[in-house]
Structure formats: C-alpha cells, structure tokens
PDB file of C-alpha atoms in Angstrom:
ATOM      1  CA  MET A   1      -0.018  -0.004   0.035  1.00  0.00           C
ATOM      2  CA  THR A   2       1.407   3.348  -1.018  1.00  0.00           C
ATOM      3  CA  ILE A   3       0.192   6.702   0.331  1.00  0.00           C
ATOM      4  CA  ASP A   4       0.112   9.663  -2.003  1.00  0.00           C
ATOM      5  CA  PRO A   5       1.680  12.605  -0.098  1.00  0.00           C
ATOM      6  CA  MET A   6      -0.611  14.913  -1.973  1.00  0.00           C
ATOM      7  CA  THR A   7      -3.762  13.297  -0.486  1.00  0.00           C
ATOM      8  CA  ASP A   8      -2.409  12.062   2.813  1.00  0.00           C
ATOM      9  CA  PRO A   9      -3.938  14.303   5.486  1.00  0.00           C
ATOM     10  CA  MET A  10      -0.947  13.662   7.805  1.00  0.00           C
ATOM     11  CA  THR A  11       1.397  15.410   5.293  1.00  0.00           C
ATOM     12  CA  ASP A  12      -1.043  17.871   3.839  1.00  0.00           C
ATOM     13  CA  PRO A  13       0.639  21.294   4.028  1.00  0.00           C
ATOM     14  CA  THR A  14      -2.524  23.274   3.327  1.00  0.00           C
ATOM     15  CA  PRO A  15      -4.553  24.998   6.086  1.00  0.00           C
ATOM     16  CA  ASP A  16      -7.359  22.451   5.465  1.00  0.00           C
ATOM     17  CA  ALA A  17      -5.243  19.634   6.949  1.00  0.00           C
ATOM     18  CA  LEU A  18      -6.967  17.642   9.625  1.00  0.00           C
ATOM     19  CA  ASP A  19      -6.647  18.968  13.184  1.00  0.00           C
ATOM     20  CA  GLU A  20      -5.313  16.098  15.363  1.00  0.00           C
ATOM     21  CA  ASP A  21      -6.962  17.606  18.430  1.00  0.00           C
ATOM     22  CA  ASP A  22     -10.441  17.672  16.890  1.00  0.00           C
ATOM     23  CA  PRO A  23     -12.430  14.862  18.662  1.00  0.00           C
ATOM     24  CA  LEU A  24     -14.566  14.382  15.495  1.00  0.00           C
ATOM     25  CA  VAL A  25     -11.482  13.553  13.364  1.00  0.00           C
ATOM     26  CA  PRO A  26     -10.501   9.956  13.749  1.00  0.00           C
ATOM     27  CA  ASP A  27      -6.888   9.251  14.546  1.00  0.00           C
ATOM     28  CA  PRO A  28      -5.400   7.544  11.452  1.00  0.00           C
ATOM     29  CA  GLY A  29      -3.514   5.161  13.817  1.00  0.00           C
ATOM     30  CA  LEU A  30      -6.854   3.848  15.014  1.00  0.00           C
ATOM     31  CA  VAL A  31      -8.799   3.813  11.746  1.00  0.00           C
ATOM     32  CA  ASP A  32      -7.776   1.419   9.091  1.00  0.00           C
ATOM     33  CA  ASP A  33      -8.351   1.857   5.360  1.00  0.00           C
ATOM     34  CA  ALA A  34     -11.610   0.622   4.024  1.00  0.00           C
ATOM     35  CA  GLU A  35      -9.763  -2.033   2.030  1.00  0.00           C
ATOM     36  CA  ALA A  36      -9.085  -5.380   3.724  1.00  0.00           C
ATOM     37  CA  PRO A  37      -5.444  -6.098   4.513  1.00  0.00           C
ATOM     38  CA  VAL A  38      -3.626  -7.981   1.807  1.00  0.00           C
ATOM     39  CA  PRO A  39      -1.705 -11.008   3.185  1.00  0.00           C
ATOM     40  CA  PRO A  40       1.981 -11.106   2.108  1.00  0.00           C
ATOM     41  CA  GLY A  41       1.438 -14.574   0.735  1.00  0.00           C
ATOM     42  CA  GLU A  42      -1.099 -13.176  -1.782  1.00  0.00           C
ATOM     43  CA  ILE A  43       1.561 -10.720  -3.005  1.00  0.00           C
ATOM     44  CA  LEU A  44       4.125 -13.517  -3.179  1.00  0.00           C
ATOM     45  CA  GLY A  45       1.764 -15.600  -5.295  1.00  0.00           C
ATOM     46  CA  ALA A  46       0.258 -12.926  -7.552  1.00  0.00           C
ATOM     47  CA  SER A  47       3.212 -10.658  -8.098  1.00  0.00           C
ATOM     48  CA  PHE A  48       6.175 -12.971  -7.890  1.00  0.00           C
ATOM     49  CA  MET A  49       5.217 -16.599  -8.534  1.00  0.00           C
ATOM     50  CA  LEU A  50       2.342 -16.325 -11.020  1.00  0.00           C
ATOM     51  CA  PRO A  51       4.146 -14.102 -13.562  1.00  0.00           C
ATOM     52  CA  ARG A  52       7.068 -16.573 -13.568  1.00  0.00           C
ATOM     53  CA  GLY A  53       4.779 -19.633 -13.752  1.00  0.00           C
ATOM     54  CA  LEU A  54       6.371 -20.722 -10.475  1.00  0.00           C
ATOM     55  CA  LEU A  55       4.598 -23.311  -8.322  1.00  0.00           C
ATOM     56  CA  PRO A  56       5.069 -23.874  -4.603  1.00  0.00           C
ATOM     57  CA  THR A  57       7.102 -27.039  -4.926  1.00  0.00           C
ATOM     58  CA  PRO A  58       9.783 -25.729  -7.185  1.00  0.00           C
ATOM     59  CA  LEU A  59      10.085 -22.546  -5.105  1.00  0.00           C
ATOM     60  CA  ALA A  60      10.413 -24.599  -1.898  1.00  0.00           C
ATOM     61  CA  ARG A  61      13.045 -26.771  -3.484  1.00  0.00           C
ATOM     62  CA  ALA A  62      14.993 -23.711  -4.658  1.00  0.00           C
ATOM     63  CA  LEU A  63      14.855 -22.186  -1.187  1.00  0.00           C
ATOM     64  CA  ARG A  64      15.548 -25.576   0.412  1.00  0.00           C
ATOM     65  CA  VAL A  65      12.542 -25.289   2.734  1.00  0.00           C
ATOM     66  CA  PRO A  66       9.546 -27.641   3.293  1.00  0.00           C
ATOM     67  CA  VAL A  67       6.786 -27.190   0.678  1.00  0.00           C
ATOM     68  CA  ASN A  68       4.246 -26.590   3.464  1.00  0.00           C
ATOM     69  CA  ARG A  69       6.167 -23.442   4.452  1.00  0.00           C
ATOM     70  CA  ILE A  70       5.460 -21.942   1.027  1.00  0.00           C
ATOM     71  CA  THR A  71       1.888 -23.223   0.756  1.00  0.00           C
ATOM     72  CA  ASP A  72       1.086 -22.002   4.262  1.00  0.00           C
ATOM     73  CA  ILE A  73       2.415 -18.538   3.505  1.00  0.00           C
ATOM     74  CA  LEU A  74       0.457 -18.471   0.230  1.00  0.00           C
ATOM     75  CA  SER A  75      -2.757 -19.470   2.081  1.00  0.00           C
ATOM     76  CA  GLY A  76      -2.180 -16.921   4.880  1.00  0.00           C
ATOM     77  CA  LYS A  77      -1.686 -19.606   7.527  1.00  0.00           C
ATOM     78  CA  ARG A  78       1.974 -18.668   8.166  1.00  0.00           C
ATOM     79  CA  ARG A  79       3.778 -15.451   8.638  1.00  0.00           C
ATOM     80  CA  ILE A  80       6.889 -14.418   6.716  1.00  0.00           C
ATOM     81  CA  THR A  81       9.730 -14.653   9.228  1.00  0.00           C
ATOM     82  CA  ALA A  82      13.109 -12.946   8.977  1.00  0.00           C
ATOM     83  CA  GLN A  83      14.684 -16.184   7.805  1.00  0.00           C
ATOM     84  CA  THR A  84      12.051 -16.646   5.035  1.00  0.00           C
ATOM     85  CA  ALA A  85      12.423 -12.970   4.148  1.00  0.00           C
ATOM     86  CA  LEU A  86      16.139 -13.539   3.577  1.00  0.00           C
ATOM     87  CA  LEU A  87      15.468 -16.541   1.383  1.00  0.00           C
ATOM     88  CA  LEU A  88      12.738 -14.870  -0.701  1.00  0.00           C
ATOM     89  CA  ALA A  89      14.879 -11.718  -1.110  1.00  0.00           C
ATOM     90  CA  THR A  90      17.755 -13.720  -2.407  1.00  0.00           C
ATOM     91  CA  TYR A  91      15.590 -15.760  -4.859  1.00  0.00           C
ATOM     92  CA  PHE A  92      13.481 -12.848  -6.139  1.00  0.00           C
ATOM     93  CA  ASP A  93      16.338 -10.210  -6.018  1.00  0.00           C
ATOM     94  CA  THR A  94      14.488  -7.969  -3.532  1.00  0.00           C
ATOM     95  CA  SER A  95      15.389  -6.891  -0.056  1.00  0.00           C
ATOM     96  CA  PRO A  96      14.442  -8.834   3.044  1.00  0.00           C
ATOM     97  CA  GLU A  97      13.052  -5.633   4.391  1.00  0.00           C
ATOM     98  CA  PHE A  98      10.512  -5.626   1.553  1.00  0.00           C
ATOM     99  CA  TRP A  99       9.064  -8.906   2.727  1.00  0.00           C
ATOM    100  CA  LEU A 100       9.233  -8.000   6.402  1.00  0.00           C
ATOM    101  CA  ARG A 101       7.493  -4.686   5.677  1.00  0.00           C
ATOM    102  CA  LEU A 102       4.703  -6.527   3.827  1.00  0.00           C
ATOM    103  CA  GLN A 103       4.220  -8.756   6.893  1.00  0.00           C
ATOM    104  CA  MET A 104       4.375  -5.891   9.311  1.00  0.00           C
ATOM    105  CA  GLU A 105       1.871  -3.804   7.380  1.00  0.00           C
ATOM    106  CA  TYR A 106      -0.509  -6.751   7.226  1.00  0.00           C
ATOM    107  CA  ASP A 107      -0.102  -7.483  10.962  1.00  0.00           C
ATOM    108  CA  LEU A 108      -0.769  -3.869  11.899  1.00  0.00           C
ATOM    109  CA  ARG A 109      -3.758  -3.501   9.680  1.00  0.00           C
ATOM    110  CA  CYS A 110      -5.273  -6.733  11.039  1.00  0.00           C
ATOM    111  CA  ALA A 111      -4.635  -5.539  14.639  1.00  0.00           C
ATOM    112  CA  ARG A 112      -6.298  -2.199  13.974  1.00  0.00           C
ATOM    113  CA  ARG A 113      -9.403  -3.961  12.717  1.00  0.00           C
ATOM    114  CA  ARG A 114      -9.829  -6.009  15.891  1.00  0.00           C
ATOM    115  CA  GLY A 115     -12.609  -4.380  18.032  1.00  0.00           C
ATOM    116  CA  ARG A 116     -10.926  -5.078  21.378  1.00  0.00           C
ATOM    117  CA  ILE A 117      -7.624  -3.397  20.536  1.00  0.00           C
ATOM    118  CA  ARG A 118      -9.470  -0.575  18.770  1.00  0.00           C
ATOM    119  CA  THR A 119     -11.325   0.184  22.072  1.00  0.00           C
ATOM    120  CA  HIS A 120      -8.078   0.029  24.055  1.00  0.00           C
ATOM    121  CA  LEU A 121      -6.363   2.403  21.587  1.00  0.00           C
ATOM    122  CA  GLN A 122      -9.253   4.870  21.765  1.00  0.00           C
ATOM    123  CA  ALA A 123      -9.073   4.826  25.553  1.00  0.00           C
ATOM    124  CA  ILE A 124      -5.309   5.606  25.441  1.00  0.00           C
ATOM    125  CA  GLN A 125      -5.928   8.378  22.894  1.00  0.00           C
ATOM    126  CA  SER A 126      -8.637   9.920  25.227  1.00  0.00           C
ATOM    127  CA  ALA A 127      -6.328   9.757  28.212  1.00  0.00           C
ATOM    128  CA  ARG A 128      -3.577  11.391  26.190  1.00  0.00           C
ATOM    129  CA  ARG A 129      -5.847  14.304  25.256  1.00  0.00           C
ATOM    130  CA  LEU A 130      -6.787  14.893  28.917  1.00  0.00           C
ATOM    131  CA  ARG A 131      -3.196  15.527  30.037  1.00  0.00           C
TER     132      ARG A 131
END
C-alpha cells in the first residue's frame, strides 16, 4: 500500500489539513483503510510466482525449505519470518526488508481492525488528550 503525499492528511501542508486535536476527526492510527489487509502470501503468489509460472514445490526446492512453508504462506496460515524474508529476497532479487514490511503492514492492519484493541487504543488516545 502506498500513500500519495498529496492526499495524505498527515502530510497535507494546506490549512485544510486535519486537526489532530479535533475529537470528531478519527486518529489515522486507530482507523484502518476501508480495504481489507492483503496477506503477504497473496503478493508472493500474484506478483512474484504467477508471472514466472512458479509453483510452490519448485520454489520450496530452490529455497531448500519444506513445501508446506510456502503453501502455508500463500494461504495466509503462516507469517513471513526474517529467515524466510532472507530466502525470498535472495531468490527474487528483492530486499528482506521488503518482505518484512509486507508482513508488518499486514499484521498492523489486522490488529487495527480488531474491536478489542481498537477500544483500548481509543481509551489511550482519550487519556492522552486529557493531560
């Protein structure tokens, strides 16, 4: 997910930028985008494997990992770890940080969507405003 600095209210230099102290303006850290989070495995499959005609078994063999590690990542059952990020980065000529950022972004967006943490974050935000 990329944010256009021209439309991002957090970087908008115009006077119409959102006022962070306005209680009617939701804190962007508490409100997630309307779009559902995209699992990193979906990006691995659609943007890296599919264009190359690469199936899970040949990728697993090339990375020297169990096939279920790749299939579980593709199905969203497993996270991309630092070790797997290093392997994917080497194979696809990317950076390990790319894969870890995908995972981190997905984890954060999922966490923000959970009602319990959202309530907790709003309570912290309210307490912060009172000080």
